[in-house]
Amino acid sequence: MTARILGGGALAAVSGGALAACSSDEPSAGGSTEISPVTFQLGWLANVENMGIYIADDGGYFTKAGLKTTIVPGGPSVSVGPLVASGKAFVGLDSVDTIARARKEGAPLKVVGATLQKNPSAVMSLAKNPIRTPQDLVGKRLGVQQSGTEIYNAFFKANGVDPKSVTYVPVQFDPAPLVNGDVDAFASFLTSQPIQLKRQGVETEAFLLADFGYGLWADAFVVSEETLADKKKRALLVNVLRASVQGWQDAVADPARGAKLAVEKYGKSLQLNADEQLLTAQSFVPLIATPETKTNGLLTMSKEGIESNIKTMGSVGITTSADELFDTTILADVFQGKATV
């Protein structure tokens, strides 16, 4: 799981697509028999976080949509926004706040869909000494990575907690300080450290920041304004999103399939652990398939959700507006008033 999910700061040819290095991507749209090449830039490594995209590729959804999709893994040194803005990638995945910051620096980017409706950022504690709310952290020691301090200051203030009433202990992403008793709680990702400790026999509890007002979508679909303005490219984008939704629908219904593809095909070179990837896949499902997406469709961006993202970004000094950052018309064309495709 990417450390950038909290707040932006974070191989072989396959049927219907490929995992490869980035190349210039100038798609063309034509008749139904024409195949259009597109480069899909992932926001992180080729692990189960991207299982819906793998299924869309492996299941032939991209191909049926007239797309030859090259899936490019990301990583800690990959900046998605510049690749999309320059045309080296047709579409990419990134956190909403990272895209907003890029726009402020002049990048002509827009968000057209959101995979993770609930941000995986969470506060983890030991089950034998659980911490279940922000208020429970008053007087306690919270292990926080340096990149998360600003976020947690804003999070506590939004929940009526004085940040100074919580002792921040600098940590990395290894949860050992929690197990060793050096901290009472640990800034984690619901899809990462709790699973790591579970496999070691350590029982934990965790609460999502998203359940306490932290509205920040992750693995959001980002495209260039030029793509949205070009009729042919926009049509391709609708096809990319439709196939992606189909892949994610299958992944939500059968996360074991997504885990298998990550381990045996798309992330094979990473030598991923099958049991861990399955647990991780299962932990992603409720963050993606929320009551709202069950009503409006996966990747959906409701007015209320957009407003929550804008408010959360505003709390850390990122100012934007719905019209400036988001475009909901692509998903409207994908779903045509339905909740599935």
Tab-separated table of C-alpha atoms in Angstrom:
chain	number	residue	atom	x	y	z
A	1	MET	CA	0.000	0.000	0.000
A	2	THR	CA	1.294	3.390	-0.949
A	3	ALA	CA	2.294	5.781	1.792
A	4	ARG	CA	0.904	8.550	-0.385
A	5	ILE	CA	-2.687	7.556	0.290
A	6	LEU	CA	-2.693	9.453	3.563
A	7	GLY	CA	-2.164	12.787	1.946
A	8	GLY	CA	-0.327	12.813	-1.335
A	9	GLY	CA	3.126	13.541	-0.002
A	10	ALA	CA	2.000	9.300	-1.403
A	11	LEU	CA	7.041	-7.119	-16.812
A	12	ALA	CA	5.677	-9.551	-19.170
A	13	ALA	CA	3.195	-9.195	-22.012
A	14	VAL	CA	-0.351	-10.161	-21.096
A	15	SER	CA	-3.491	-10.827	-23.090
A	16	GLY	CA	-5.231	-7.622	-24.081
A	17	GLY	CA	-2.582	-5.405	-22.504
A	18	ALA	CA	0.916	-5.296	-21.055
A	19	LEU	CA	2.951	-4.320	-18.045
A	20	ALA	CA	5.720	-2.174	-19.429
A	21	ALA	CA	7.670	1.045	-19.191
A	22	CYS	CA	5.948	4.302	-20.112
A	23	SER	CA	5.942	5.452	-23.701
A	24	SER	CA	4.299	8.337	-25.487
A	25	ASP	CA	0.570	7.713	-25.650
A	26	GLU	CA	-1.487	9.320	-28.401
A	27	PRO	CA	-4.677	7.251	-28.688
A	28	SER	CA	-6.973	7.344	-31.637
A	29	ALA	CA	-10.657	6.493	-31.753
A	30	GLY	CA	-12.383	5.128	-34.779
A	31	GLY	CA	-14.833	2.423	-35.760
A	32	SER	CA	-15.698	-0.545	-33.598
A	33	THR	CA	-13.036	-2.699	-35.288
A	34	GLU	CA	-10.205	-0.232	-34.663
A	35	ILE	CA	-7.902	-0.983	-31.730
A	36	SER	CA	-6.698	2.080	-29.839
A	37	PRO	CA	-3.547	1.919	-27.702
A	38	VAL	CA	-3.726	3.528	-24.263
A	39	THR	CA	-1.251	3.620	-21.398
A	40	PHE	CA	-2.737	3.141	-17.916
A	41	GLN	CA	-0.389	4.413	-15.191
A	42	LEU	CA	-0.945	2.768	-11.816
A	43	GLY	CA	-0.410	4.800	-8.684
A	44	TRP	CA	1.580	2.116	-6.900
A	45	LEU	CA	3.329	-1.216	-7.344
A	46	ALA	CA	1.637	-4.071	-9.190
A	47	ASN	CA	0.008	-5.552	-6.103
A	48	VAL	CA	-3.609	-6.377	-5.276
A	49	GLU	CA	-4.466	-2.695	-4.760
A	50	ASN	CA	-5.006	-2.634	-8.538
A	51	MET	CA	-6.921	-5.919	-8.845
A	52	GLY	CA	-9.906	-4.386	-10.644
A	53	ILE	CA	-7.661	-3.153	-13.439
A	54	TYR	CA	-5.998	-6.555	-13.728
A	55	ILE	CA	-9.374	-8.250	-14.064
A	56	ALA	CA	-10.473	-5.687	-16.659
A	57	ASP	CA	-7.363	-6.605	-18.644
A	58	ASP	CA	-7.262	-10.350	-18.033
A	59	GLY	CA	-11.025	-10.691	-18.543
A	60	GLY	CA	-10.892	-8.924	-21.892
A	61	TYR	CA	-12.964	-5.900	-20.936
A	62	PHE	CA	-10.395	-3.454	-22.330
A	63	THR	CA	-10.096	-5.477	-25.527
A	64	LYS	CA	-13.868	-5.656	-26.010
A	65	ALA	CA	-13.926	-1.874	-25.660
A	66	GLY	CA	-11.470	-1.559	-28.575
A	67	LEU	CA	-8.473	-0.802	-26.355
A	68	LYS	CA	-4.955	-2.174	-26.316
A	69	THR	CA	-4.032	-1.227	-22.784
A	70	THR	CA	-0.498	-1.027	-21.466
A	71	ILE	CA	-0.604	-1.179	-17.663
A	72	VAL	CA	2.396	0.532	-16.091
A	73	PRO	CA	3.243	-0.071	-12.411
A	74	GLY	CA	3.971	2.882	-10.182
A	75	GLY	CA	6.132	3.119	-7.093
A	76	PRO	CA	7.655	5.528	-4.569
A	77	SER	CA	9.683	7.338	-7.238
A	78	VAL	CA	6.843	7.632	-9.777
A	79	SER	CA	4.872	10.876	-10.065
A	80	VAL	CA	1.649	10.127	-11.914
A	81	GLY	CA	0.489	13.676	-12.650
A	82	PRO	CA	3.411	14.706	-14.886
A	83	LEU	CA	3.115	11.476	-16.899
A	84	VAL	CA	-0.556	12.159	-17.587
A	85	ALA	CA	-0.093	15.877	-18.203
A	86	SER	CA	2.688	15.198	-20.727
A	87	GLY	CA	0.692	12.554	-22.595
A	88	LYS	CA	3.032	9.697	-21.659
A	89	ALA	CA	0.050	8.122	-19.913
A	90	PHE	CA	-3.543	8.410	-21.099
A	91	VAL	CA	-4.982	7.885	-17.615
A	92	GLY	CA	-3.451	7.394	-14.176
A	93	LEU	CA	-4.287	6.735	-10.546
A	94	ASP	CA	-3.383	9.149	-7.765
A	95	SER	CA	-4.741	10.704	-4.576
A	96	VAL	CA	-7.096	13.648	-4.998
A	97	ASP	CA	-4.953	16.045	-2.961
A	98	THR	CA	-1.859	15.267	-5.030
A	99	ILE	CA	-3.792	16.096	-8.196
A	100	ALA	CA	-5.090	19.309	-6.638
A	101	ARG	CA	-1.560	20.374	-5.716
A	102	ALA	CA	-0.395	19.601	-9.253
A	103	ARG	CA	-3.148	21.819	-10.673
A	104	LYS	CA	-1.992	24.646	-8.436
A	105	GLU	CA	1.423	24.263	-10.049
A	106	GLY	CA	-0.081	24.546	-13.523
A	107	ALA	CA	-0.749	20.918	-14.485
A	108	PRO	CA	-3.965	20.725	-16.581
A	109	LEU	CA	-5.401	17.683	-14.798
A	110	LYS	CA	-8.884	16.550	-13.773
A	111	VAL	CA	-10.289	13.784	-11.567
A	112	VAL	CA	-12.901	11.661	-13.378
A	113	GLY	CA	-13.462	8.765	-10.969
A	114	ALA	CA	-12.494	7.505	-7.517
A	115	THR	CA	-11.681	3.895	-6.671
A	116	LEU	CA	-11.240	4.134	-2.913
A	117	GLN	CA	-14.321	5.912	-1.635
A	118	LYS	CA	-13.033	5.495	1.916
A	119	ASN	CA	-9.407	6.390	2.473
A	120	PRO	CA	-7.526	3.443	4.050
A	121	SER	CA	-5.701	5.737	6.489
A	122	ALA	CA	-6.437	4.414	9.976
A	123	VAL	CA	-5.384	4.512	13.607
A	124	MET	CA	-4.415	1.019	14.769
A	125	SER	CA	-4.166	-0.177	18.363
A	126	LEU	CA	-3.736	-3.524	20.080
A	127	ALA	CA	-6.989	-5.434	20.636
A	128	LYS	CA	-6.115	-5.854	24.310
A	129	ASN	CA	-5.951	-2.062	24.704
A	130	PRO	CA	-8.211	-0.690	21.961
A	131	ILE	CA	-8.508	2.915	20.864
A	132	ARG	CA	-11.711	3.422	18.905
A	133	THR	CA	-12.174	7.193	18.452
A	134	PRO	CA	-10.044	10.336	18.072
A	135	GLN	CA	-11.123	11.337	21.577
A	136	ASP	CA	-9.665	8.102	22.977
A	137	LEU	CA	-6.220	9.328	21.910
A	138	VAL	CA	-6.166	12.224	24.382
A	139	GLY	CA	-3.230	11.657	26.719
A	140	LYS	CA	-1.952	8.771	24.595
A	141	ARG	CA	1.111	8.223	22.415
A	142	LEU	CA	0.444	8.038	18.685
A	143	GLY	CA	3.118	6.749	16.340
A	144	VAL	CA	3.031	9.033	13.292
A	145	GLN	CA	5.195	9.132	10.178
A	146	GLN	CA	6.678	12.540	9.440
A	147	SER	CA	4.528	12.930	6.328
A	148	GLY	CA	1.359	12.495	8.402
A	149	THR	CA	1.830	15.133	11.095
A	150	GLU	CA	0.008	17.914	9.234
A	151	ILE	CA	-2.876	15.594	8.399
A	152	TYR	CA	-3.311	14.431	11.987
A	153	ASN	CA	-3.168	17.989	13.324
A	154	ALA	CA	-6.051	18.897	11.015
A	155	PHE	CA	-7.887	15.641	11.751
A	156	PHE	CA	-7.817	16.173	15.501
A	157	LYS	CA	-8.925	19.801	15.215
A	158	ALA	CA	-11.845	18.759	12.997
A	159	ASN	CA	-12.892	16.311	15.708
A	160	GLY	CA	-12.627	18.757	18.610
A	161	VAL	CA	-9.362	17.336	19.940
A	162	ASP	CA	-6.393	19.561	20.740
A	163	PRO	CA	-3.452	18.038	18.817
A	164	LYS	CA	-1.199	18.990	21.737
A	165	SER	CA	-3.176	16.617	23.946
A	166	VAL	CA	-1.809	13.712	21.903
A	167	THR	CA	1.890	12.844	22.047
A	168	TYR	CA	3.274	12.232	18.570
A	169	VAL	CA	6.054	9.655	18.440
A	170	PRO	CA	8.053	9.619	15.162
A	171	VAL	CA	7.855	6.213	13.461
A	172	GLN	CA	8.341	4.638	10.065
A	173	PHE	CA	5.783	2.246	8.554
A	174	ASP	CA	6.928	-0.813	10.516
A	175	PRO	CA	4.353	-1.322	13.334
A	176	ALA	CA	6.922	-2.794	15.737
A	177	PRO	CA	6.690	0.250	18.075
A	178	LEU	CA	3.036	-0.624	18.744
A	179	VAL	CA	3.797	-4.278	19.440
A	180	ASN	CA	6.729	-3.328	21.675
A	181	GLY	CA	4.651	-0.881	23.709
A	182	ASP	CA	6.525	2.234	22.622
A	183	VAL	CA	3.245	3.795	21.449
A	184	ASP	CA	-0.424	3.314	22.340
A	185	ALA	CA	-1.627	3.671	18.762
A	186	PHE	CA	-0.100	3.686	15.299
A	187	ALA	CA	-0.905	5.663	12.139
A	188	SER	CA	-1.468	2.917	9.586
A	189	PHE	CA	-3.389	1.824	6.532
A	190	LEU	CA	-6.311	-0.516	7.125
A	191	THR	CA	-5.096	-2.525	4.140
A	192	SER	CA	-1.517	-2.938	5.350
A	193	GLN	CA	-0.179	-2.983	8.920
A	194	PRO	CA	-3.218	-4.643	10.599
A	195	ILE	CA	-2.915	-7.474	8.084
A	196	GLN	CA	0.833	-7.694	8.625
A	197	LEU	CA	0.324	-8.084	12.382
A	198	LYS	CA	-2.596	-10.488	11.986
A	199	ARG	CA	-0.349	-12.839	10.046
A	200	GLN	CA	2.105	-12.639	12.958
A	201	GLY	CA	-0.626	-13.590	15.415
A	202	VAL	CA	-1.078	-10.080	16.826
A	203	GLU	CA	-4.714	-8.993	17.111
A	204	THR	CA	-5.443	-5.311	16.537
A	205	GLU	CA	-8.316	-2.866	16.260
A	206	ALA	CA	-8.420	0.101	13.926
A	207	PHE	CA	-10.677	3.011	13.097
A	208	LEU	CA	-10.722	4.752	9.745
A	209	LEU	CA	-10.080	8.476	9.596
A	210	ALA	CA	-12.753	8.450	6.887
A	211	ASP	CA	-15.355	7.513	9.508
A	212	PHE	CA	-14.515	10.695	11.400
A	213	GLY	CA	-14.731	13.270	8.633
A	214	TYR	CA	-11.519	12.617	6.697
A	215	GLY	CA	-12.945	12.656	3.176
A	216	LEU	CA	-10.120	12.129	0.724
A	217	TRP	CA	-10.491	9.721	-2.183
A	218	ALA	CA	-7.529	7.601	-3.196
A	219	ASP	CA	-6.619	5.776	-6.389
A	220	ALA	CA	-8.554	8.457	-8.232
A	221	PHE	CA	-8.598	8.415	-12.036
A	222	VAL	CA	-6.717	11.416	-13.384
A	223	VAL	CA	-6.651	12.630	-16.991
A	224	SER	CA	-5.557	15.719	-18.856
A	225	GLU	CA	-7.965	18.499	-19.763
A	226	GLU	CA	-6.879	18.012	-23.385
A	227	THR	CA	-8.265	14.467	-23.311
A	228	LEU	CA	-11.604	15.725	-22.028
A	229	ALA	CA	-11.745	18.442	-24.681
A	230	ASP	CA	-10.966	16.126	-27.609
A	231	LYS	CA	-14.073	14.261	-28.811
A	232	LYS	CA	-12.267	11.097	-29.900
A	233	LYS	CA	-10.063	10.888	-26.830
A	234	ARG	CA	-13.017	11.532	-24.578
A	235	ALA	CA	-14.830	8.606	-26.182
A	236	LEU	CA	-11.793	6.425	-25.475
A	237	LEU	CA	-11.791	7.608	-21.880
A	238	VAL	CA	-15.425	6.561	-21.451
A	239	ASN	CA	-14.434	3.115	-22.707
A	240	VAL	CA	-11.473	2.948	-20.303
A	241	LEU	CA	-13.687	3.859	-17.349
A	242	ARG	CA	-16.423	1.446	-18.396
A	243	ALA	CA	-13.977	-1.454	-18.649
A	244	SER	CA	-12.396	-0.445	-15.342
A	245	VAL	CA	-15.795	-0.432	-13.643
A	246	GLN	CA	-16.491	-3.892	-15.055
A	247	GLY	CA	-13.172	-5.124	-13.704
A	248	TRP	CA	-13.822	-3.664	-10.282
A	249	GLN	CA	-17.331	-5.103	-10.178
A	250	ASP	CA	-15.782	-8.539	-10.671
A	251	ALA	CA	-13.035	-7.853	-8.120
A	252	VAL	CA	-15.539	-6.815	-5.461
A	253	ALA	CA	-17.571	-9.957	-6.134
A	254	ASP	CA	-14.503	-12.230	-6.144
A	255	PRO	CA	-11.436	-10.641	-4.482
A	256	ALA	CA	-9.676	-14.036	-4.521
A	257	ARG	CA	-9.520	-13.779	-8.309
A	258	GLY	CA	-7.870	-10.385	-8.065
A	259	ALA	CA	-5.361	-11.641	-5.508
A	260	LYS	CA	-4.471	-14.598	-7.724
A	261	LEU	CA	-3.858	-12.344	-10.720
A	262	ALA	CA	-1.677	-10.013	-8.651
A	263	VAL	CA	0.456	-12.843	-7.324
A	264	GLU	CA	0.718	-15.067	-10.390
A	265	LYS	CA	0.608	-12.609	-13.282
A	266	TYR	CA	0.718	-8.844	-12.926
A	267	GLY	CA	2.900	-8.656	-9.821
A	268	LYS	CA	4.756	-11.927	-10.320
A	269	SER	CA	8.168	-10.252	-10.308
A	270	LEU	CA	7.432	-8.829	-6.838
A	271	GLN	CA	7.127	-12.340	-5.344
A	272	LEU	CA	4.005	-11.354	-3.430
A	273	ASN	CA	2.694	-13.545	-0.623
A	274	ALA	CA	-0.584	-15.158	-1.712
A	275	ASP	CA	-2.170	-15.269	1.756
A	276	GLU	CA	-1.302	-11.656	2.464
A	277	GLN	CA	-2.583	-10.499	-0.913
A	278	LEU	CA	-5.895	-12.285	-0.359
A	279	LEU	CA	-6.384	-10.683	3.047
A	280	THR	CA	-5.461	-7.320	1.550
A	281	ALA	CA	-7.884	-7.787	-1.339
A	282	GLN	CA	-10.685	-8.569	1.089
A	283	SER	CA	-9.851	-5.491	3.168
A	284	PHE	CA	-10.154	-3.269	0.094
A	285	VAL	CA	-13.698	-4.348	-0.766
A	286	PRO	CA	-15.618	-2.269	1.858
A	287	LEU	CA	-13.500	0.773	0.998
A	288	ILE	CA	-14.515	0.497	-2.662
A	289	ALA	CA	-18.042	-0.919	-2.462
A	290	THR	CA	-19.722	1.536	-0.102
A	291	PRO	CA	-23.466	2.151	0.314
A	292	GLU	CA	-23.074	5.084	-2.067
A	293	THR	CA	-21.359	3.113	-4.818
A	294	LYS	CA	-23.891	0.312	-4.446
A	295	THR	CA	-26.555	2.919	-5.257
A	296	ASN	CA	-24.705	4.977	-7.866
A	297	GLY	CA	-21.981	2.672	-9.211
A	298	LEU	CA	-18.320	2.002	-8.476
A	299	LEU	CA	-15.876	4.896	-8.918
A	300	THR	CA	-18.787	7.299	-8.454
A	301	MET	CA	-18.205	10.918	-7.405
A	302	SER	CA	-21.268	12.346	-5.700
A	303	LYS	CA	-21.782	16.016	-4.960
A	304	GLU	CA	-21.551	15.271	-1.243
A	305	GLY	CA	-18.359	13.267	-1.707
A	306	ILE	CA	-16.749	16.037	-3.740
A	307	GLU	CA	-17.677	18.595	-1.085
A	308	SER	CA	-16.153	16.375	1.619
A	309	ASN	CA	-12.906	16.086	-0.344
A	310	ILE	CA	-12.756	19.841	-0.853
A	311	LYS	CA	-13.348	20.438	2.869
A	312	THR	CA	-10.666	17.947	3.893
A	313	MET	CA	-8.126	19.467	1.513
A	314	GLY	CA	-9.013	22.931	2.765
A	315	SER	CA	-8.099	21.857	6.299
A	316	VAL	CA	-4.482	21.402	5.174
A	317	GLY	CA	-4.342	24.528	3.033
A	318	ILE	CA	-5.285	23.130	-0.384
A	319	THR	CA	-7.973	25.317	-1.913
A	320	THR	CA	-9.946	24.129	-4.923
A	321	SER	CA	-13.498	23.852	-6.235
A	322	ALA	CA	-15.687	21.165	-7.722
A	323	ASP	CA	-15.581	22.653	-11.208
A	324	GLU	CA	-11.826	23.183	-11.094
A	325	LEU	CA	-10.801	19.676	-10.043
A	326	PHE	CA	-13.580	17.217	-10.864
A	327	ASP	CA	-15.408	16.081	-13.996
A	328	THR	CA	-18.380	13.789	-13.368
A	329	THR	CA	-19.587	13.579	-16.976
A	330	ILE	CA	-17.447	10.576	-17.916
A	331	LEU	CA	-19.007	8.330	-15.291
A	332	ALA	CA	-22.435	9.671	-16.227
A	333	ASP	CA	-21.811	8.420	-19.771
A	334	VAL	CA	-20.535	5.102	-18.407
A	335	PHE	CA	-23.513	4.293	-16.201
A	336	GLN	CA	-26.342	5.956	-18.136
A	337	GLY	CA	-28.427	6.250	-14.976
A	338	LYS	CA	-27.769	2.679	-13.826
A	339	ALA	CA	-25.654	1.420	-10.908
A	340	THR	CA	-23.764	-1.277	-12.843
A	341	VAL	CA	-22.369	-1.774	-16.332
